[in-house]
Short mmCIF file of C-alpha atoms in Angstrom, two decimals:
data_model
loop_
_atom_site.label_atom_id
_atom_site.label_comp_id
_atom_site.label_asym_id
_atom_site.label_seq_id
_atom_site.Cartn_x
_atom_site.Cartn_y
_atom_site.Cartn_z
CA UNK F 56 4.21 22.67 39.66
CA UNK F 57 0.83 22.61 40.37
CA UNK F 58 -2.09 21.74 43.32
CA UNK F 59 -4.30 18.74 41.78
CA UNK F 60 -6.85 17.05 43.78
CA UNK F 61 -8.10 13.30 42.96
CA UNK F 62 -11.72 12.63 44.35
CA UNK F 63 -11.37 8.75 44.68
CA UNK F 64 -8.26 6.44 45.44
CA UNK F 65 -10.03 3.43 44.05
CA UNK F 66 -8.32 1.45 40.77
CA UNK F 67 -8.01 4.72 38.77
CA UNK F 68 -7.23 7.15 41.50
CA UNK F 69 -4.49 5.71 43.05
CA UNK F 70 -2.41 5.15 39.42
CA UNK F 71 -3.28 8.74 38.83
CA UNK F 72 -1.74 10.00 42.02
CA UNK F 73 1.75 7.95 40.68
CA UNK F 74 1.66 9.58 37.54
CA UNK F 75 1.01 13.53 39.22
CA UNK F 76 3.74 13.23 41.78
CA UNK F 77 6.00 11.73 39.23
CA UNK F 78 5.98 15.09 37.60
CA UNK F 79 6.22 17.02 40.71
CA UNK F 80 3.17 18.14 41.41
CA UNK F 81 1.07 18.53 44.89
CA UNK F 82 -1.51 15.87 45.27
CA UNK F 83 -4.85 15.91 47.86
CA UNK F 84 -6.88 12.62 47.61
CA UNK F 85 -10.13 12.91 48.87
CA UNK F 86 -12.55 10.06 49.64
CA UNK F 87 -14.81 9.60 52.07
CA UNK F 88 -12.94 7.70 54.94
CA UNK F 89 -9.99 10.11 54.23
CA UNK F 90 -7.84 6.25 52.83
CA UNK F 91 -5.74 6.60 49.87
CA UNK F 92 -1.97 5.94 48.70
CA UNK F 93 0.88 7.33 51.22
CA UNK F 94 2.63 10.37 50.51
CA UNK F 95 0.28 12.43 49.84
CA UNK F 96 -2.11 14.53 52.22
CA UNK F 97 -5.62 12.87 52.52
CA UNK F 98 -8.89 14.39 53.07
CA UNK F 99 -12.28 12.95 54.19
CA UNK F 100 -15.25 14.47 52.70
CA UNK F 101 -18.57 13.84 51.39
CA UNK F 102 -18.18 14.21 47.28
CA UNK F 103 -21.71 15.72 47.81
CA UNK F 104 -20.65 18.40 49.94
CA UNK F 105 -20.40 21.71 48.02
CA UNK F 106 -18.65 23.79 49.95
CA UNK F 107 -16.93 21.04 51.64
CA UNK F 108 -15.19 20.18 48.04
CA UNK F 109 -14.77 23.88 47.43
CA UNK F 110 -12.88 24.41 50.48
CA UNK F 111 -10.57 21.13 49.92
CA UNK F 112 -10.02 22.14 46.51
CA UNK F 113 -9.45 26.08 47.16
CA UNK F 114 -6.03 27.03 45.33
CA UNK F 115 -5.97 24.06 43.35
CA UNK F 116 -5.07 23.74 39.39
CA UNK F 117 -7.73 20.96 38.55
CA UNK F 118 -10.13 18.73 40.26
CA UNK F 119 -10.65 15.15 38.84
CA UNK F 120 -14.21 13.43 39.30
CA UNK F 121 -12.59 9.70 39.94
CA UNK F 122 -15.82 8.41 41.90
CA UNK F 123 -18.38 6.44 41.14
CA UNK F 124 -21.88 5.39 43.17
CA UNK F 125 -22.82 2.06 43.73
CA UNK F 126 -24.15 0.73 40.60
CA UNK F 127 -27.79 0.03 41.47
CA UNK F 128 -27.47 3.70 43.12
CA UNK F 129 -26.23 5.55 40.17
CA UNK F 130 -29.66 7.47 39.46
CA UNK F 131 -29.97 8.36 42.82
CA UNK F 132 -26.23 9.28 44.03
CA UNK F 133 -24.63 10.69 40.97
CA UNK F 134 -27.07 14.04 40.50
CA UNK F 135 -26.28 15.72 43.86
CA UNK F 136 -22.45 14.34 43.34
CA UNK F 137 -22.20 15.92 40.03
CA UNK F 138 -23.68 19.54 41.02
CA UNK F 139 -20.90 19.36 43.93
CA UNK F 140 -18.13 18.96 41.26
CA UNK F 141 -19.19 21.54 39.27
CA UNK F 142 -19.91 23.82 41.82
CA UNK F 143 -16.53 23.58 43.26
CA UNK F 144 -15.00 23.96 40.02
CA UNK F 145 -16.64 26.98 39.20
CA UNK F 146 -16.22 28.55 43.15
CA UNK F 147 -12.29 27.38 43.05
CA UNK F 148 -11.45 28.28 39.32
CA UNK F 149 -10.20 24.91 39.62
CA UNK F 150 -10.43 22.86 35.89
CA UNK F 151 -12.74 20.04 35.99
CA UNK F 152 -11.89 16.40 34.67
CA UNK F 153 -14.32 13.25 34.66
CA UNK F 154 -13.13 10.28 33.90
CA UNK F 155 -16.34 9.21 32.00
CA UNK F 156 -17.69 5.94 30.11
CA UNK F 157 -19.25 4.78 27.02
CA UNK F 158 -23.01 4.20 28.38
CA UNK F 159 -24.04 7.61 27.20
CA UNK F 160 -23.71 6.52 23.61
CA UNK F 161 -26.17 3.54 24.09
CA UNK F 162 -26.14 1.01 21.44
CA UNK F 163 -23.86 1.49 18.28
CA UNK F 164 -23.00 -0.40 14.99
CA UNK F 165 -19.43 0.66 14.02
CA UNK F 166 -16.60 2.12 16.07
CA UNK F 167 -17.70 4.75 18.56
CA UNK F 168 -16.42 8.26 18.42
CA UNK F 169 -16.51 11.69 20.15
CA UNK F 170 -19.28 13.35 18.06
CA UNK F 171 -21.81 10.81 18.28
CA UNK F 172 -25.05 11.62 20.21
CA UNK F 173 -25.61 10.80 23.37
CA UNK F 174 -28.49 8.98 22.67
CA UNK F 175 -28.59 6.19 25.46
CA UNK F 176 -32.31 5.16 26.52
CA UNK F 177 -31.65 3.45 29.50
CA UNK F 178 -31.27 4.60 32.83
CA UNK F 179 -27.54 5.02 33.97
CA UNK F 180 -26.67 5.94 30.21
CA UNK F 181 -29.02 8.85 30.63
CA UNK F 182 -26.98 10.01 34.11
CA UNK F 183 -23.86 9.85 32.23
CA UNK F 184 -25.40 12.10 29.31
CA UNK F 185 -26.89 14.69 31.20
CA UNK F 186 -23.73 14.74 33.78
CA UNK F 187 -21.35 15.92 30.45
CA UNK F 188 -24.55 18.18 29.04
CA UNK F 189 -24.25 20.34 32.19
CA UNK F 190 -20.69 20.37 32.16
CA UNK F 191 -20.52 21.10 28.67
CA UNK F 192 -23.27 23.81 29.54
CA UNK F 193 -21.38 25.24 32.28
CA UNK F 194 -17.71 25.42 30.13
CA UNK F 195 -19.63 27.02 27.17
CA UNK F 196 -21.06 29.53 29.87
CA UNK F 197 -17.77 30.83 31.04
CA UNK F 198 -17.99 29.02 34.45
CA UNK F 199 -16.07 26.69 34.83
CA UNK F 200 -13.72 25.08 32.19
CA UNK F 201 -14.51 21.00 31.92
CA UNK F 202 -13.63 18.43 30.00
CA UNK F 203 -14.43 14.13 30.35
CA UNK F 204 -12.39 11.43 29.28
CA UNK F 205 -14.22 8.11 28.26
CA UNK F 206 -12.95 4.75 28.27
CA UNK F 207 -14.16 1.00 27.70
CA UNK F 208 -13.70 -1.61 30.21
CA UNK F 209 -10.63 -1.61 32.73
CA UNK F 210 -8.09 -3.96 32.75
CA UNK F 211 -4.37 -4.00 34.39
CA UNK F 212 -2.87 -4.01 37.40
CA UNK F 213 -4.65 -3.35 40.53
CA UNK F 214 -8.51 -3.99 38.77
CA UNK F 215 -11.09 -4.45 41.02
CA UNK F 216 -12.83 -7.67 41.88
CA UNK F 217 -15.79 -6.10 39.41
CA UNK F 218 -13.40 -5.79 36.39
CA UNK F 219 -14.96 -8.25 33.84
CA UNK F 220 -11.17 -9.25 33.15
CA UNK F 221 -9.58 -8.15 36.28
CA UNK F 222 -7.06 -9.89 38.51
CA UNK F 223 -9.34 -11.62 40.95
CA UNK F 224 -12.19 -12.99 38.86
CA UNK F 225 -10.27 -13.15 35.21
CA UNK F 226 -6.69 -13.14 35.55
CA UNK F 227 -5.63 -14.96 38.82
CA UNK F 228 -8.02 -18.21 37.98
CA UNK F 229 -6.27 -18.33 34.59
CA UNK F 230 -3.10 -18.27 35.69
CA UNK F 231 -3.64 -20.98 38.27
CA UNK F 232 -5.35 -23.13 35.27
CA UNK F 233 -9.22 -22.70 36.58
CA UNK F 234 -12.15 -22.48 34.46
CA UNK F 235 -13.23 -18.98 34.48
CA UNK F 236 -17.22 -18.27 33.84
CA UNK F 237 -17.76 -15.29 31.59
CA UNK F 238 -21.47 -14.14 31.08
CA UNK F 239 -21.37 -13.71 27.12
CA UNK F 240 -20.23 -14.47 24.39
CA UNK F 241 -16.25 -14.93 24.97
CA UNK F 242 -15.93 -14.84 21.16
CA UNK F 243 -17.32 -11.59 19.86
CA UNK F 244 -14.59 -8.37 20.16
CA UNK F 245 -14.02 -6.25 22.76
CA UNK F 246 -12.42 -2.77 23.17
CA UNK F 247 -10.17 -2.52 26.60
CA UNK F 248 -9.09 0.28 28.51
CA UNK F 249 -5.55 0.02 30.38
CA UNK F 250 -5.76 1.11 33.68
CA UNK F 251 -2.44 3.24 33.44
CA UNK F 252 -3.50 4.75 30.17
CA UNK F 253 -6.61 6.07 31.54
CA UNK F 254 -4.40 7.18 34.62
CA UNK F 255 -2.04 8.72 31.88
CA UNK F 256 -4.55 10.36 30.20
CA UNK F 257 -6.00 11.66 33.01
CA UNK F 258 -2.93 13.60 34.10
CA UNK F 259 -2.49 14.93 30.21
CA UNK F 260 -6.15 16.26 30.34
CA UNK F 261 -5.37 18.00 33.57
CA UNK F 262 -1.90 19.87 32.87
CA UNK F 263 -3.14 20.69 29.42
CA UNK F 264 -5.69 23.69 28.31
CA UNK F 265 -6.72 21.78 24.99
CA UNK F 266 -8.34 19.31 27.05
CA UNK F 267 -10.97 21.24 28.40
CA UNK F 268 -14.71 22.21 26.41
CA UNK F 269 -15.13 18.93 24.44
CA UNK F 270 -14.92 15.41 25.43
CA UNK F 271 -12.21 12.82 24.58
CA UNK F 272 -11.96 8.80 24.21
CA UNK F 273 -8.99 7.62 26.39
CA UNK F 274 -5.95 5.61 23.99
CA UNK F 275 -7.77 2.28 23.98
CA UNK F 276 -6.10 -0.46 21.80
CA UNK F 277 -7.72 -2.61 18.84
CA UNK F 278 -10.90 -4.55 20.09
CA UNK F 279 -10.14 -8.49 20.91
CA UNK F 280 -12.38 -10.65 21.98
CA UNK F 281 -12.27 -11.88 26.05
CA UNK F 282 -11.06 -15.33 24.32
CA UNK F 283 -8.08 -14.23 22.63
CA UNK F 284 -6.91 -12.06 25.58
CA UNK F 285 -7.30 -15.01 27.95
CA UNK F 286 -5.52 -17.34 25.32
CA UNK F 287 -2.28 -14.57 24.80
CA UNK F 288 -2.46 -14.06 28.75
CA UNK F 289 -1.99 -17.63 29.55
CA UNK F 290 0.78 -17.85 26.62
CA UNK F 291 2.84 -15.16 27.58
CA UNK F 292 2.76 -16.67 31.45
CA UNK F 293 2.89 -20.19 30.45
CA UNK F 294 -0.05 -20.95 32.04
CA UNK F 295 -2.37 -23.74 30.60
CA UNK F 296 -4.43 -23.16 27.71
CA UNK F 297 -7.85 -21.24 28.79
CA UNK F 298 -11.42 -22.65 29.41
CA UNK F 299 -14.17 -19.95 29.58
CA UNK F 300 -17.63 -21.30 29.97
CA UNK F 301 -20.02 -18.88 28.90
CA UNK F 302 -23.02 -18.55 31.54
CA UNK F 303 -26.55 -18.94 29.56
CA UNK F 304 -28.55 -16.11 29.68
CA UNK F 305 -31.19 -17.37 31.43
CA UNK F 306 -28.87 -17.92 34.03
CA UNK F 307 -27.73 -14.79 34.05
CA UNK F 308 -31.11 -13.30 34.30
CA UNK F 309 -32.40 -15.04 36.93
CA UNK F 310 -28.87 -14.46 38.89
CA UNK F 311 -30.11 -11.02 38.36
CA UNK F 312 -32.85 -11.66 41.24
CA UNK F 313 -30.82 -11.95 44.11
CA UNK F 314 -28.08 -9.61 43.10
CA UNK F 315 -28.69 -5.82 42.52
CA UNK F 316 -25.31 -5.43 40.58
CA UNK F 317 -26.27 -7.89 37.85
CA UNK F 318 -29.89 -6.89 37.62
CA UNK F 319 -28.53 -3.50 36.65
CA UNK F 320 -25.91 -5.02 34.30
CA UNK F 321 -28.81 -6.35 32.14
CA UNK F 322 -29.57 -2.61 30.74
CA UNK F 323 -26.31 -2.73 29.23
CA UNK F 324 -25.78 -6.40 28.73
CA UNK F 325 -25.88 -5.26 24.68
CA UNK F 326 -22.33 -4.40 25.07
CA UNK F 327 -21.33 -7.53 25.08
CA UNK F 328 -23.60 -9.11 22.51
CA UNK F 329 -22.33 -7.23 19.31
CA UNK F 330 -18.83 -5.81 18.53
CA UNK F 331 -17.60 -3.17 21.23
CA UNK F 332 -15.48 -1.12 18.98
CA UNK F 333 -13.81 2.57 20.65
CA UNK F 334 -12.00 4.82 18.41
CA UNK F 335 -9.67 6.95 20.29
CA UNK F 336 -7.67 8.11 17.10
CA UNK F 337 -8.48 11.75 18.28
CA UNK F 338 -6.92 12.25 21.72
CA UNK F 339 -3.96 10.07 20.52
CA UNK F 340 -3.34 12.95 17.99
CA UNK F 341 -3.77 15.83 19.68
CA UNK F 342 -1.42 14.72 22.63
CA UNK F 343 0.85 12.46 20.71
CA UNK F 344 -0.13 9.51 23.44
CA UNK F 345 -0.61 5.47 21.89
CA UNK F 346 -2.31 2.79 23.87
CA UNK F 347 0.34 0.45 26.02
CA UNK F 348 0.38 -2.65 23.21
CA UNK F 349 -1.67 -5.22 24.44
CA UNK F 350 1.15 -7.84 25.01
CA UNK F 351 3.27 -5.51 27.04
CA UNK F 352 0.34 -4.63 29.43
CA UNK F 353 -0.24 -8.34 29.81
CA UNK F 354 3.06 -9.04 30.87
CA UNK F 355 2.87 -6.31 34.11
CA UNK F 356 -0.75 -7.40 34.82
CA UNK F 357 1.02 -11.48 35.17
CA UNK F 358 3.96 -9.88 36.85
CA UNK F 359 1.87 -7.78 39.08
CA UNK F 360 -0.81 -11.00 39.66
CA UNK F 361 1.81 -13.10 40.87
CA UNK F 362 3.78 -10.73 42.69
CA UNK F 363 0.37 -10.32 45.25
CA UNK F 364 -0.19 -13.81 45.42
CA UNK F 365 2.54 -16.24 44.15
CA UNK F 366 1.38 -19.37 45.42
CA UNK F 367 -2.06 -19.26 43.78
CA UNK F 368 -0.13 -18.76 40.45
CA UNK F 369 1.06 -22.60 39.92
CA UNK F 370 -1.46 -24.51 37.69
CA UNK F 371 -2.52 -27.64 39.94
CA UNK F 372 -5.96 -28.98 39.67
CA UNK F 373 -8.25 -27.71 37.63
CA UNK F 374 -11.29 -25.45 39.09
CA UNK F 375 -14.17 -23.34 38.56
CA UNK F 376 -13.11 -19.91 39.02
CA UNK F 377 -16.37 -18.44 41.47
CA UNK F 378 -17.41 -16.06 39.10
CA UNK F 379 -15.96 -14.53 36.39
CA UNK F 380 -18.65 -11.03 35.81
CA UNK F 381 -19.29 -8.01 37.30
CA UNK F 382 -19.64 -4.69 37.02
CA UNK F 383 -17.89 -1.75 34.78
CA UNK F 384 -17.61 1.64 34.11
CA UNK F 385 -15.05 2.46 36.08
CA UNK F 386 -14.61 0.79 39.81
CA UNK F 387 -11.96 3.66 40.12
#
């Protein structure tokens, strides 16, 4: 078995760590307050640190970029964070895996696949682009041997409060029969990422020398719109039937004034206002993995919802959930 270390014990991190000590292997987390799951050692260090992540990561089989900058910071914070990575990749002869997104694409009509350019115009789909140019650079090269996986929005047990249908903001309100406020469209289809098939997928990439020189779309199921996975959420629990009021985009805009999170989510706003279609056909082929079907995730993410707070769960009263938005690309 090998030495694997996870930079980030956030939503993605900390199902990773489950599924590389369920096959046997040593686990370091590293974040910067040295937190993360029990039972495995944890380090504190500054993801911009060369040598610092070098020295953490000396001896091990693969490093995993699980991080991610605040999101009105990504311009400034990701740069110096991805030169660390790459550096301590190629002084470790560690493999490299970053768990990626879809903003490097920038707007698409159709289903979005590996080889399209990364032609994003705005600003944190450009970080993303040129983050995977230099690692692409740097496998091709001989340095360092890289690979990123890229997946849509999270959802699934354990989402952050900034999952557009996580737990707190999405699922919990449901369940307890409150209006949830969605910022588009509810209507218009959606791909979703599971959280424990990225985690899944993650571990693949990292035990498995195919992965590495190209990039890869995680197993991602058949786009549905936020309306019909609130409506087969609430059916599977027995909850009552959904209401998702859709927050007018002026509203939204001028929300964007006294928040720095949503001000940024208006560069990439577009993924909400046309289909968001991901084709992962190629990954799920080379390593024989399928997307958890949507109705079996559903039922853990209830199970999981009401197991951390079951008195919120009973439908009384009907509210207004506070908000039901936020932020994506990975709050890992």
């Amino acid at each position: 078995m090998g030495k694997h270390v996870i930079v980030g014990a956030g939503q993605v991190g900390s199902h990773l760590v489950e599924r590389l000590t369920g096959r046997g292997h040593d686990v370091t987390v590293v974040t910067r307050s040295g937190s993360g799951p029990e039972g495995v050692e944890r380090v504190a260090a500054d993801v911009a640190d060369r040598a610092r992540l070098a020295a953490v990561a000396k001896g091990a089989d693969t490093i995993y970029n699980c991080v991610n900058p605040r999101y009105h910071r990504w311009a400034q914070d990701w740069p110096p964070m991805a030169a660390s990575f790459l550096g301590a990749a190629e002084d470790t002869g560690a493999a490299l895996v970053t768990l990626g997104c879809l903003y490097g694409y920038g707007p698409v009509d159709g289903p979005m696949t590996e080889d399209l350019p990364l032609a994003a115009t705005g600003t944190k789909g450009r970080v993303r682009a040129a983050m995977w140019h230099d690692m692409l650079a740097a496998h091709r090269a001989g340095r360092v041997r890289a690979t990123e996986l890229r997946g849509s929005d999270y959802y699934g047990p354990g989402s952050t409060d900034q999952a557009y249908v996580g737990e707190t903001r999405f699922v919990k309100p449901l369940l307890a029969g409150r209006r949830v406020l969605y910022f588009s469209d509810p209507s218009i289809p959606h791909a979703w990422t599971y959280l424990p098939d990225v985690a899944e997928a993650l571990a693949i990439a990292g035990t498995d020398e195919r992965a590495y020189g190209r990039a890869w779309h995680i197993p991602t199921g058949p786009a549905v719109s936020t309306r019909e996975l609130a409506e087969r959420l609430c059916r599977i629990a027995g909850a009552p039937a959904p209401r998702i009021h859709e927050v007018p985009r002026p509203v939204f805009t001028a929300a964007g004034l006294a928040s720095p999170l949503l001000k940024e989510m208006r560069e990439t706003r577009y993924q909400f206002d046309r289909p968001y279609i991901l084709d992962s056909s190629a990954f799920q082929s080379a390593f024989g993995m399928a997307p958890t079907p949507l109705d079996d995730a559903l039922r853990t993410i209830i199970a999981a919802a009401r197991e951390s707070a079951p008195r919120r769960m009973t439908p009384g009263r009907p509210r207004t959930a506070r908000t039901g938005f936020a932020g994506k690309c990975g709050r890992r």
